[in-house]
Short mmCIF file of C-alpha atoms in Angstrom, two decimals:
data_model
loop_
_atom_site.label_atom_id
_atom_site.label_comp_id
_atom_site.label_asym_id
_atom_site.label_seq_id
_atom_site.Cartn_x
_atom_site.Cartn_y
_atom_site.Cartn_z
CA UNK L 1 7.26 -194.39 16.47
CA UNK L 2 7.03 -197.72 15.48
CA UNK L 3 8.18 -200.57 17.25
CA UNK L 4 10.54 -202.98 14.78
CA UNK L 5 11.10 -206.98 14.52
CA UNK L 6 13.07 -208.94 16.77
CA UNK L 7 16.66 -207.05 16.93
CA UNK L 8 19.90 -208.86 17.74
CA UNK L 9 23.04 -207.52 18.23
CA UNK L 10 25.83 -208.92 16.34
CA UNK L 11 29.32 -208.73 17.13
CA UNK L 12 32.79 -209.65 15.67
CA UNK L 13 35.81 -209.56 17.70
CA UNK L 14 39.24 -208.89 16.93
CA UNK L 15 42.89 -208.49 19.05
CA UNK L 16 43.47 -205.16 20.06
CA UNK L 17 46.71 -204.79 21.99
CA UNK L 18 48.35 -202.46 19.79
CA UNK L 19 45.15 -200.18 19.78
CA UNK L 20 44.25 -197.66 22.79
CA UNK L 21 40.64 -196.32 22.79
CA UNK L 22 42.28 -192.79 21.58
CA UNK L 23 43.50 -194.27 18.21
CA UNK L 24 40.86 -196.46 17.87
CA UNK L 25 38.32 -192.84 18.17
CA UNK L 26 41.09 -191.13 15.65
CA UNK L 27 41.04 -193.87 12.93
CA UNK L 28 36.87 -194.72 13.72
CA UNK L 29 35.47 -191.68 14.07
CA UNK L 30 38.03 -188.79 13.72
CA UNK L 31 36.24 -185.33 13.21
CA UNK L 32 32.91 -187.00 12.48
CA UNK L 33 29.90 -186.71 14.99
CA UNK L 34 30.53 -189.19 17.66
CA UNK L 35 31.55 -189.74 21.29
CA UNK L 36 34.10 -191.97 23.27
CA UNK L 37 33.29 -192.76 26.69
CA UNK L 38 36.04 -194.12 29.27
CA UNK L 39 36.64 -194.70 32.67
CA UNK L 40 39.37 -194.94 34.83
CA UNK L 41 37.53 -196.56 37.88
CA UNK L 42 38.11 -199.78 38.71
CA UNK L 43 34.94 -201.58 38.53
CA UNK L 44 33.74 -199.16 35.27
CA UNK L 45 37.07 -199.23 33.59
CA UNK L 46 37.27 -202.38 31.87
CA UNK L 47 35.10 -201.15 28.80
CA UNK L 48 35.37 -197.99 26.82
CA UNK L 49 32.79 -197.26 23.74
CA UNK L 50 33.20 -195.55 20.59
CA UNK L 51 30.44 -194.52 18.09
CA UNK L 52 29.83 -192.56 15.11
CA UNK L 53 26.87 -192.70 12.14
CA UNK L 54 23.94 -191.55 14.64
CA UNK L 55 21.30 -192.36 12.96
CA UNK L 56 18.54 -190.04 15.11
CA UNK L 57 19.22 -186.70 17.16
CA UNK L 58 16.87 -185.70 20.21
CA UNK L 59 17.13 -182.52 21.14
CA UNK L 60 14.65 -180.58 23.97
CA UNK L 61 14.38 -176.20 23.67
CA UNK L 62 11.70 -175.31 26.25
CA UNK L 63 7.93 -176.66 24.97
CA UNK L 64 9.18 -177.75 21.65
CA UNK L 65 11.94 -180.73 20.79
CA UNK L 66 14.33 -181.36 17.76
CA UNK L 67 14.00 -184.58 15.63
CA UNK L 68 16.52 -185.02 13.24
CA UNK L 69 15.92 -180.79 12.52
CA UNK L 70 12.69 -180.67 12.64
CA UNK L 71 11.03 -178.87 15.16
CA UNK L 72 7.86 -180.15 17.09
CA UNK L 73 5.81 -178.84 19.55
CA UNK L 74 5.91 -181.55 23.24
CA UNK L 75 2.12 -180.50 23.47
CA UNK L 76 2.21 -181.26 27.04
CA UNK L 77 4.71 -184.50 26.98
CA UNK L 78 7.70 -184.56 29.29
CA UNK L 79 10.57 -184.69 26.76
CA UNK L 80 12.25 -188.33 28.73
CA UNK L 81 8.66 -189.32 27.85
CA UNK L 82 9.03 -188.66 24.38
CA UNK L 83 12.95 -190.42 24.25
CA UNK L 84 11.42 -193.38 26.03
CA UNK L 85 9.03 -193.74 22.77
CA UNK L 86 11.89 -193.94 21.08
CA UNK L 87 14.30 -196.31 23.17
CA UNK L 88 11.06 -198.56 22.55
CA UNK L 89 11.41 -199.11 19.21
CA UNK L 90 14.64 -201.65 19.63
CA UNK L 91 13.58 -204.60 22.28
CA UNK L 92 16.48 -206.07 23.43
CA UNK L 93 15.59 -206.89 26.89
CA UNK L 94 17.41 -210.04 27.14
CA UNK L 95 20.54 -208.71 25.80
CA UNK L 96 23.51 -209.23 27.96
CA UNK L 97 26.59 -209.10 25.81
CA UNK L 98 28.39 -205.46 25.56
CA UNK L 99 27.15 -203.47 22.56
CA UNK L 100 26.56 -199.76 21.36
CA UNK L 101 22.95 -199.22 21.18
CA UNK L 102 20.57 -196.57 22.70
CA UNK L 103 20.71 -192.84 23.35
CA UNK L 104 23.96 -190.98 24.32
CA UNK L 105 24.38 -187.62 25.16
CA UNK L 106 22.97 -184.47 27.69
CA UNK L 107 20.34 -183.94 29.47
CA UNK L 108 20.56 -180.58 30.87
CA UNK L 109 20.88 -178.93 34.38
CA UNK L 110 17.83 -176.53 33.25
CA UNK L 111 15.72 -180.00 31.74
CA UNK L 112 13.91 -179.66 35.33
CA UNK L 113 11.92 -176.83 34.39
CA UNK L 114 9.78 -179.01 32.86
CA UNK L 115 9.10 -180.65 36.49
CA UNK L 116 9.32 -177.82 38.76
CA UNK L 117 8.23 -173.95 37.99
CA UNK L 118 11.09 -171.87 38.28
CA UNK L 119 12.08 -168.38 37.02
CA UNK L 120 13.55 -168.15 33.82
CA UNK L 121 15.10 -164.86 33.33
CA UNK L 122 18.41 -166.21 32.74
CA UNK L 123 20.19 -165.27 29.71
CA UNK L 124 22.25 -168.76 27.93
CA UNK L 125 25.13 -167.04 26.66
CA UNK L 126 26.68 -170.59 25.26
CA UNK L 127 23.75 -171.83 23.19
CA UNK L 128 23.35 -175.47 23.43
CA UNK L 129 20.13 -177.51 23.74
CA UNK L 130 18.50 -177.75 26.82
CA UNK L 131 19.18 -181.62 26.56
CA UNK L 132 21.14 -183.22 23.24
CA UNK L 133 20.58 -187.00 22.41
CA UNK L 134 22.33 -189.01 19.78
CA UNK L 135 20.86 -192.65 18.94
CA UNK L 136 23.54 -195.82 18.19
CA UNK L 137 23.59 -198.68 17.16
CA UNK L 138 26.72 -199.62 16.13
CA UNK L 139 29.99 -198.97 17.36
CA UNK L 140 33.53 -200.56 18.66
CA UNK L 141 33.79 -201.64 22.45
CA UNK L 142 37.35 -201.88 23.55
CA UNK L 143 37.84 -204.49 26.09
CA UNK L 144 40.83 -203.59 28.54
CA UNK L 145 41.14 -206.95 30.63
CA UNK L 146 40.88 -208.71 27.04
CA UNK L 147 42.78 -206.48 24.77
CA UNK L 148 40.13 -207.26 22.48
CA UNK L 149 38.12 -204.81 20.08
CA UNK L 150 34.35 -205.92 19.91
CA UNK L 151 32.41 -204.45 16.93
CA UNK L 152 28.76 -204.34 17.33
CA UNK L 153 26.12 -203.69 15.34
CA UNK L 154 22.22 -203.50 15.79
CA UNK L 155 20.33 -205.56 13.02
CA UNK L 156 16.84 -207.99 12.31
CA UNK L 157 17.59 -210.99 13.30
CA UNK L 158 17.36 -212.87 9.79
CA UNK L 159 19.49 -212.94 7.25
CA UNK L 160 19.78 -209.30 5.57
CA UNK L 161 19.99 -208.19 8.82
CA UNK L 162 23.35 -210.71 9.51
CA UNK L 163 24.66 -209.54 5.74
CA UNK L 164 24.05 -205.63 6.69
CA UNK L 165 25.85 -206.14 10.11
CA UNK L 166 28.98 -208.29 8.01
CA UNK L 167 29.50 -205.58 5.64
CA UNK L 168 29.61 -203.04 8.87
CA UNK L 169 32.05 -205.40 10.41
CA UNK L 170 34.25 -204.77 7.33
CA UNK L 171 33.71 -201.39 7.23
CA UNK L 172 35.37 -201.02 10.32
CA UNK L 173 38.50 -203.37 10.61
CA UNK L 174 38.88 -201.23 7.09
CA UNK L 175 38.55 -197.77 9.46
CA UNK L 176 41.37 -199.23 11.62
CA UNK L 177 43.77 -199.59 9.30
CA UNK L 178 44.72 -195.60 8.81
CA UNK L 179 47.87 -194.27 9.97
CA UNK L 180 47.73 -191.49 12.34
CA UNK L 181 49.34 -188.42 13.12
CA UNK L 182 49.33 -188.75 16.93
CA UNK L 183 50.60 -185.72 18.03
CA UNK L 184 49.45 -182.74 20.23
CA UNK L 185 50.22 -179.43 18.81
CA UNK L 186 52.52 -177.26 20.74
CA UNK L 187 50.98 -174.40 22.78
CA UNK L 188 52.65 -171.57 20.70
CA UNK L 189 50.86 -173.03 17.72
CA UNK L 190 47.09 -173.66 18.94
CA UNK L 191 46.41 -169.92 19.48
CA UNK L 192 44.92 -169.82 22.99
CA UNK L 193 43.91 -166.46 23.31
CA UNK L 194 44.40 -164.15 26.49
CA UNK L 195 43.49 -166.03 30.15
CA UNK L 196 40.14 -167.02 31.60
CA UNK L 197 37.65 -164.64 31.81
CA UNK L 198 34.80 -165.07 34.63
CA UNK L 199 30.94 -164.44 34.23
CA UNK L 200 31.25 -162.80 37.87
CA UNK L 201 34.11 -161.38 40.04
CA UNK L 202 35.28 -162.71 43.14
CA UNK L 203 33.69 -160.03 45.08
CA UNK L 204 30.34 -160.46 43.44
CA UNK L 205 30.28 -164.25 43.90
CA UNK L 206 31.01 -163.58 48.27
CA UNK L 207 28.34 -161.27 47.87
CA UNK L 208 25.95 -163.78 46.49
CA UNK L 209 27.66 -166.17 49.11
CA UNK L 210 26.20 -163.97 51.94
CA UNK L 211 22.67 -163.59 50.36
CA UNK L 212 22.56 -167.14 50.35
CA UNK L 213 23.57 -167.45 53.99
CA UNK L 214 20.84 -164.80 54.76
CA UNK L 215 18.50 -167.52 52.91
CA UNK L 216 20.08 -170.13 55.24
CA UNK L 217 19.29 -168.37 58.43
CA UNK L 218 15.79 -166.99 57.81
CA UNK L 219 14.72 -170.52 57.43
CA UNK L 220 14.54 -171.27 53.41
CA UNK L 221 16.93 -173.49 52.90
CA UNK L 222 20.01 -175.96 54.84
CA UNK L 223 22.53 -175.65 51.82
CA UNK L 224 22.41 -174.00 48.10
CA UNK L 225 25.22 -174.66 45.51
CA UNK L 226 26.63 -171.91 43.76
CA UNK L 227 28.36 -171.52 40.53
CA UNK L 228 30.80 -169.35 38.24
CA UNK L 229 31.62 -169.91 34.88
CA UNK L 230 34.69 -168.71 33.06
CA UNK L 231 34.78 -169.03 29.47
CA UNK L 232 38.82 -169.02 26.92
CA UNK L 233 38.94 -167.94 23.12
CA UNK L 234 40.84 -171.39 21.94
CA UNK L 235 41.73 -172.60 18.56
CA UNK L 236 42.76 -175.77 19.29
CA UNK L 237 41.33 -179.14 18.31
CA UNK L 238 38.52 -180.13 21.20
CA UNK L 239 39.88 -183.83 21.01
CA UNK L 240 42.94 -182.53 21.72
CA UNK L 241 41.67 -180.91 24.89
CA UNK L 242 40.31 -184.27 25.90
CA UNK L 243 43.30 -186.00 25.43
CA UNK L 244 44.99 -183.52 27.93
CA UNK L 245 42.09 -183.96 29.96
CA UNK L 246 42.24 -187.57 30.52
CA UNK L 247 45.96 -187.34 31.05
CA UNK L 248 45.92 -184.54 33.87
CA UNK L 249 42.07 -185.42 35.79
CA UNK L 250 41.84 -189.28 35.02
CA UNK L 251 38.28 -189.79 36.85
CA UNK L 252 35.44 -192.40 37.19
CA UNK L 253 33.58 -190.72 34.14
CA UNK L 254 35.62 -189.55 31.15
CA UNK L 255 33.77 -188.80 27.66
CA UNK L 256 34.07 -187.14 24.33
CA UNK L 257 30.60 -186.28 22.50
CA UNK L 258 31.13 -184.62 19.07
CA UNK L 259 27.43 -182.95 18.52
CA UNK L 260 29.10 -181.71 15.58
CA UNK L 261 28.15 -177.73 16.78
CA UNK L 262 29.86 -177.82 19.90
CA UNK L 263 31.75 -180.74 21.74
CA UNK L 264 32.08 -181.87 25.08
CA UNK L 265 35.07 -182.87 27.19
CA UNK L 266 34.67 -184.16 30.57
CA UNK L 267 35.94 -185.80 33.72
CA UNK L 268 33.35 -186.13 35.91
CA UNK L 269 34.19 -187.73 39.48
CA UNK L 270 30.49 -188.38 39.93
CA UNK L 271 27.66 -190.61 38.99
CA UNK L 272 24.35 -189.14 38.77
CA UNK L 273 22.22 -192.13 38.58
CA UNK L 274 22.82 -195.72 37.81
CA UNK L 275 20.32 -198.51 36.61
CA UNK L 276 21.28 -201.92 36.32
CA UNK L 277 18.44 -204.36 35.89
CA UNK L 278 16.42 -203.29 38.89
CA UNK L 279 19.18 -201.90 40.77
CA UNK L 280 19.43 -198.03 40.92
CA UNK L 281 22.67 -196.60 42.69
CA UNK L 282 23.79 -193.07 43.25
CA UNK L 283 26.94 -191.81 44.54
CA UNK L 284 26.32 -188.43 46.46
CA UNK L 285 30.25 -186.59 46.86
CA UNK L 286 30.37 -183.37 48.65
CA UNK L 287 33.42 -181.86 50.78
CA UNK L 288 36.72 -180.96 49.32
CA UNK L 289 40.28 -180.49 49.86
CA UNK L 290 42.92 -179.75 47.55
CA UNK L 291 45.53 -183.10 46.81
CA UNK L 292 48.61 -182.42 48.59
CA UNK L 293 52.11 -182.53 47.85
CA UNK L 294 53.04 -185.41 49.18
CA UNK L 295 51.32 -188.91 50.66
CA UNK L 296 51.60 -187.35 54.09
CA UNK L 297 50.10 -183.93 53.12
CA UNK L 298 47.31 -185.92 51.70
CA UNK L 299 47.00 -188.35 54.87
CA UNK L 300 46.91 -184.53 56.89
CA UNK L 301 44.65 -182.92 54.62
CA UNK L 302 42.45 -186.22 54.38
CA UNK L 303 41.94 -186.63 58.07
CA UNK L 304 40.95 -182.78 57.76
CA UNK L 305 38.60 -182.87 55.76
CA UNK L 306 37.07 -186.01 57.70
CA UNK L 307 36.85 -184.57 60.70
CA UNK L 308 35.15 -181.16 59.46
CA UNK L 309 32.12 -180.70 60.66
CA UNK L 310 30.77 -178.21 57.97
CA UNK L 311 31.47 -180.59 55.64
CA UNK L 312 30.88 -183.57 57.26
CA UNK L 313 27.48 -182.29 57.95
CA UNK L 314 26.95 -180.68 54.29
CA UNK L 315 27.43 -184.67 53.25
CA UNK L 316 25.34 -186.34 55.66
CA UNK L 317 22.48 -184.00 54.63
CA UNK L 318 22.93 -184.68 51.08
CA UNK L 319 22.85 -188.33 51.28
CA UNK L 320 19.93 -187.92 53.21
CA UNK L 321 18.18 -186.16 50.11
CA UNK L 322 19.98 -189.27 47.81
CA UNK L 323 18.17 -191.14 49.87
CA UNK L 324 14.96 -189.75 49.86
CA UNK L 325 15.59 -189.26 45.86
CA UNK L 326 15.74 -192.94 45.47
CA UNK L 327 13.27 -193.76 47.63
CA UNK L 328 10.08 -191.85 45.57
CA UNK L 329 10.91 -194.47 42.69
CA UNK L 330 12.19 -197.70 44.86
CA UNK L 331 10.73 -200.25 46.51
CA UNK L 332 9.80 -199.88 50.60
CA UNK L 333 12.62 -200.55 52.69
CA UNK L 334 14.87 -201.48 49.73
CA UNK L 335 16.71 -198.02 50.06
CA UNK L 336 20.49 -198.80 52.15
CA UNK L 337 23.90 -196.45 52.08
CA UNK L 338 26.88 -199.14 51.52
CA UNK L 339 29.12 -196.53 51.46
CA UNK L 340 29.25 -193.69 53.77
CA UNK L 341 31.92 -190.70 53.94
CA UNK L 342 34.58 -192.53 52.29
CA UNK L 343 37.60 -190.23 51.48
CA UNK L 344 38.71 -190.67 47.58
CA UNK L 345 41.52 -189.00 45.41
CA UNK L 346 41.36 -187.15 42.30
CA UNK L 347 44.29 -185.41 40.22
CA UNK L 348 43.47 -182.50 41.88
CA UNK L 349 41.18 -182.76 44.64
CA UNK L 350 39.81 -184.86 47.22
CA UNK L 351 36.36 -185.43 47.99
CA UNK L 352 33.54 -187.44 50.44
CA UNK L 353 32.17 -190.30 48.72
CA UNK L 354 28.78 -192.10 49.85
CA UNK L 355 26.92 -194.83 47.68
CA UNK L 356 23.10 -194.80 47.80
CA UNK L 357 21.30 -198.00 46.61
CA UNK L 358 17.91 -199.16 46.08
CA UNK L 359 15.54 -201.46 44.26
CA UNK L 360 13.47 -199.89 41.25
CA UNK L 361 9.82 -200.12 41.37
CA UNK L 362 7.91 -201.94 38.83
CA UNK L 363 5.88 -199.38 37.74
CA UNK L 364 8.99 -197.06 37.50
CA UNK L 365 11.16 -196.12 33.92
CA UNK L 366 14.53 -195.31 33.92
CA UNK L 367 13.56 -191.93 32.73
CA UNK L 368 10.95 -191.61 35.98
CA UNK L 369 14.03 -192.59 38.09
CA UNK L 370 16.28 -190.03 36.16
CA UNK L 371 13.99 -187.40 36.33
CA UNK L 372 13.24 -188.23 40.52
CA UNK L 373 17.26 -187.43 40.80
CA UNK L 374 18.16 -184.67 38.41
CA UNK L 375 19.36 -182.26 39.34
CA UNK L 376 21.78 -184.00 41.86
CA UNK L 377 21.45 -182.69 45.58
CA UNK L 378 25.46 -181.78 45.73
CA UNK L 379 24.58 -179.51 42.38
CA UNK L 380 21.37 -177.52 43.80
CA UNK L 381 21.11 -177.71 47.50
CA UNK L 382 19.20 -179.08 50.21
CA UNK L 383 15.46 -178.46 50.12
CA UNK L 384 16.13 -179.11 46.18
CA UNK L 385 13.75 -176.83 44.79
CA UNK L 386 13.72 -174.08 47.04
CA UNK L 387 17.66 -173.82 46.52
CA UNK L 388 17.01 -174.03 42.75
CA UNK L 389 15.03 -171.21 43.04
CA UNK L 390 17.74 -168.97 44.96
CA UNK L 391 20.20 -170.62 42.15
CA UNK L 392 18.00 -168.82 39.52
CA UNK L 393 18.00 -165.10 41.34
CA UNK L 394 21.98 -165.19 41.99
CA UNK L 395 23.30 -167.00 39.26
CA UNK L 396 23.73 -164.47 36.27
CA UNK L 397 23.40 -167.45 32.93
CA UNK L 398 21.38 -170.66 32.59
CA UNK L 399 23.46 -173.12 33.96
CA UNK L 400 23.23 -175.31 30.28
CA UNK L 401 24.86 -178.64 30.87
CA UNK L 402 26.65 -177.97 34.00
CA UNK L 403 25.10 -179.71 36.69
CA UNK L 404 22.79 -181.86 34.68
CA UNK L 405 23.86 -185.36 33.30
CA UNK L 406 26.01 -186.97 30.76
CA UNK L 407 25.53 -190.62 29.98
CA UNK L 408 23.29 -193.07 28.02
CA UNK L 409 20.01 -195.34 28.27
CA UNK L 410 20.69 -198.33 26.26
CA UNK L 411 18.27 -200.45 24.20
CA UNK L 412 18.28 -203.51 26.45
CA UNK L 413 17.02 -201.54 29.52
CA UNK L 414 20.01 -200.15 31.50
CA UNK L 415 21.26 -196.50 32.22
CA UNK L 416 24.45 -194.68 32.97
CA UNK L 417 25.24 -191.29 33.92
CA UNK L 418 27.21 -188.91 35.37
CA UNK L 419 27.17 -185.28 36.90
CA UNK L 420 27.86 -182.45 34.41
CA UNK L 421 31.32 -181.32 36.26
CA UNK L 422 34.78 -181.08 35.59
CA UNK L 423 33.37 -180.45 31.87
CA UNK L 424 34.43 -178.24 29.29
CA UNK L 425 31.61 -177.18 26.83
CA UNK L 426 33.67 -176.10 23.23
CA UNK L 427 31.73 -173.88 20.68
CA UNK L 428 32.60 -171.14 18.54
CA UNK L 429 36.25 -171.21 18.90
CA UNK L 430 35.57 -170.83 23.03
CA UNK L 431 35.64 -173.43 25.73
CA UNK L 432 33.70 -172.74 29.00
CA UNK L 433 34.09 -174.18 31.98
CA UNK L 434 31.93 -173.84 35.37
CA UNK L 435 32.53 -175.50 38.95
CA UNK L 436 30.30 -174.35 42.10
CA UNK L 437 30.13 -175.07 45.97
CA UNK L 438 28.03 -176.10 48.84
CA UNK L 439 26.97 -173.06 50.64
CA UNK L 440 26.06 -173.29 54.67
CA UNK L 441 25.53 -171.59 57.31
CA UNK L 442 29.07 -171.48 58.20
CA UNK L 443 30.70 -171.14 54.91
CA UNK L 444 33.21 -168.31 54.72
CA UNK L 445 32.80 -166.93 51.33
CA UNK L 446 36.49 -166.68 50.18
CA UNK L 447 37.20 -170.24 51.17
CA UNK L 448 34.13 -170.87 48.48
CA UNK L 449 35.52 -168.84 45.97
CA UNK L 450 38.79 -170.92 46.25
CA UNK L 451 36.73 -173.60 46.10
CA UNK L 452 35.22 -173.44 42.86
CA UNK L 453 38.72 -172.49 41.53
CA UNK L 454 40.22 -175.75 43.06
CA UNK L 455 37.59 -177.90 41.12
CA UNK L 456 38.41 -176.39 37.74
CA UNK L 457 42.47 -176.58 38.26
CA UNK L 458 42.34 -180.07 36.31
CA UNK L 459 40.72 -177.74 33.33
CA UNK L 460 42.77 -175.44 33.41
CA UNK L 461 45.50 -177.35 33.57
CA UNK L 462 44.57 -179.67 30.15
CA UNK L 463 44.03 -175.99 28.50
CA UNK L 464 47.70 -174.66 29.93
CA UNK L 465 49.18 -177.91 28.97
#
């Protein structure tokens, strides 16, 4: 890995108000490898980012890692050791305008076997790389407040690298000016095939549900999290699947990866783990209730859910682990909740929302910090690695992306990502979804089964659509 010249990012900017961030993907990027992310929060939503032309892929399998298709043995390095080498090579620590640049993709739920020993007997019926990383550096930022597109590109700072970022620049205001065929094909024609089709019955998940309890009273654990997976035969267009997605579950976290052998489409409610200059900020949600039908259902159901106290206490333990999470990589006494047990709406659900933040050590990396968090405490359970451990003997697959994170760690020093859920993984002509729940000590095992079905109704829903 070798470390290049001063980089600058360049940028060109041009009006946008007759553009959305779907078009500008369609004309941009189309079927090519390449990934939109979005948000419909308030404070992330005024930028979404578009990219295509990777010009490196990352990818982990167990002791060895992918690079560009070659295979190579991580003789003993941590695999976020070996992308930080990487994310190295392009110093743009002073950088503070928005730009593409950096890696974007997975890094998996089962990514933490190279931390902690657990069992892995598991078979991974879906096939994708324990953690899949695309490197950018150039790309189209659309700017919602502005209505402005921002191309940017990742050059020298001299003068080939200015006239290589120019002729990118025209590349792309060339891209835009395709016409599109916008529509969504109907249902009759996309040949969904048959309905959803579980990795476990309903009867089989309560019984795990009550081997998990018998965990819970014997002393091993407070809380594990349990999933399912159910997997469709689909032929429609993935992108169109998103599209329905981000119309039906519009969430904090919405993103598109093309890996060009499978594709992702998600609308994750949750952040993971956040870095900001030295700021690091998670966002623990646990406890659920189904949206109701009207604003007073949802003020009923709301003030239900608040004043649970299985759930109320399932959250307060899991910021509690947040807490201690950040803490491990953040300064002493710099770790404060600012938000605690806040109630927020989804499309389909509601949850408990608390914001952890603290103040990143010196010594600490953004992949140290990521790799303190993952897997989130609302994803394994509370001790974490004792619950991953029960996870590993109930669970019947690898758990693959679900649960781990989706986001990106950008060249001037600053990380984003978000909790694997509300996801739909798309390969071979099948689309597999998985959703999972907080088990205690007083959970009643159908009310978790429902659960797990409430959290993938927005899926289901953008695939019935």
């Amino acid at each position: 890995m070798e470390k290049k010249g001063q980089m600058k990012v360049y940028t060109r900017v041009i009006t946008g108000d007759i553009e959305t961030p779907v078009t500008v993907f369609k004309k941009y990027v189309g079927d090519k490898v390449g990934l939109l992310l979005e948000s419909r929060d308030n404070k992330k939503g005024r930028y979404s980012f578009i990219a295509k032309n990777p010009f490196r892929r990352l990818k982990s399998y167990g002791d060895e890692y992918e690079l560009d298709g070659e295979k190579i043995k991580k003789d003993g390095k941590k695999f976020m050791e070996i992308v930080e080498g990487y994310i190295k090579e392009y110093p743009l620590e002073d950088e503070e305008s928005v730009y593409i640049g950096g890696a974007y993709g997975t890094i998996g739920y089962d990514m933490v076997r190279e931390y902690e020993k657990l069992l892995d007997e598991n078979p991974d019926n879906i096939g994708t790389p324990d953690s899949d990383l695309m490197f950018f550096k150039e790309g189209i930022v659309f700017d919602h407040f502005h209505q402005n597109l921002i191309f940017t590109v990742i050059e020298e700072s001299d003068r080939e690298g200015k006239l290589k970022a120019d002729v990118k620049f025209m590349e792309m205001e060339k891209t835009l000016e395709n016409d599109l065929d916008m529509k969504l094909d109907p249902k009759k024609e996309r040949g969904l095939e048959g309905g959803l089709k579980g990795n476990i019955t309903k009867e089989e998940f309560m019984k795990n549900v009550e081997k998990a309890q018998k965990y819970i009273y014997e002393g091993d654990v407070f809380q594990v999290v349990l999933s399912q997976r159910w997997e469709m035969e689909t032929r429609e267009k993935s992108f169109d699947l998103y599209r329905k997605l981000r119309i039906t579950n519009p969430s904090p976290y919405l993103f598109y990866i093309n890996f060009g052998d499978y594709q992702i489409a998600g609308s994750s409610p949750e952040m993971l783990v956040e870095v900001k200059g030295n700021k690091i900020y998670t966002c623990p949600i646990a406890g659920t209730r189904r949206r109701g039908t009207s604003p007073e259902e949802d003020r009923i159901l709301a003030e239900d859910l608040i004043n649970d106290e299985k759930e109320a206490a399932e959250h307060v333990m899991l910021v509690d682990l947040a807490r201690n999470d950040v803490g491990k990589v953040s300064k002493i006494d710099s770790v404060e909740v600012t938000q605690f047990m806040k109630v927020q709406n989804y499309s389909h659900v509601m949850h408990l929302v608390s914001l952890v933040e603290g103040e990143k050590k010196e010594k600490e990396t953004n992949f140290s910090v990521l790799s303190s968090i993952l897997p989130a405490g609302t994803l394994s359970g509370a001790p974490k690695v004792r619950a991953m451990e029960i996870i590993e003997e109930l669970e019947k697959n690898r758990r693959g992306i679900y649960g781990g994170a989706v986001g990106y760690f950008s060249y001037g020093g600053n990380m984003d990502t978000c909790i694997a859920i509300r996801t739909m993984v798309i390969k071979n002509e099948k689309v597999y979804l998985q959703a999972g729940a907080g088990i205690t000590g007083d959970s009643v095992p159908e009310n978790e089964y429902e659960e797990c079905r409430n959290k993938i109704g927005a899926l289901v829903s953008a695939l019935n659509s």
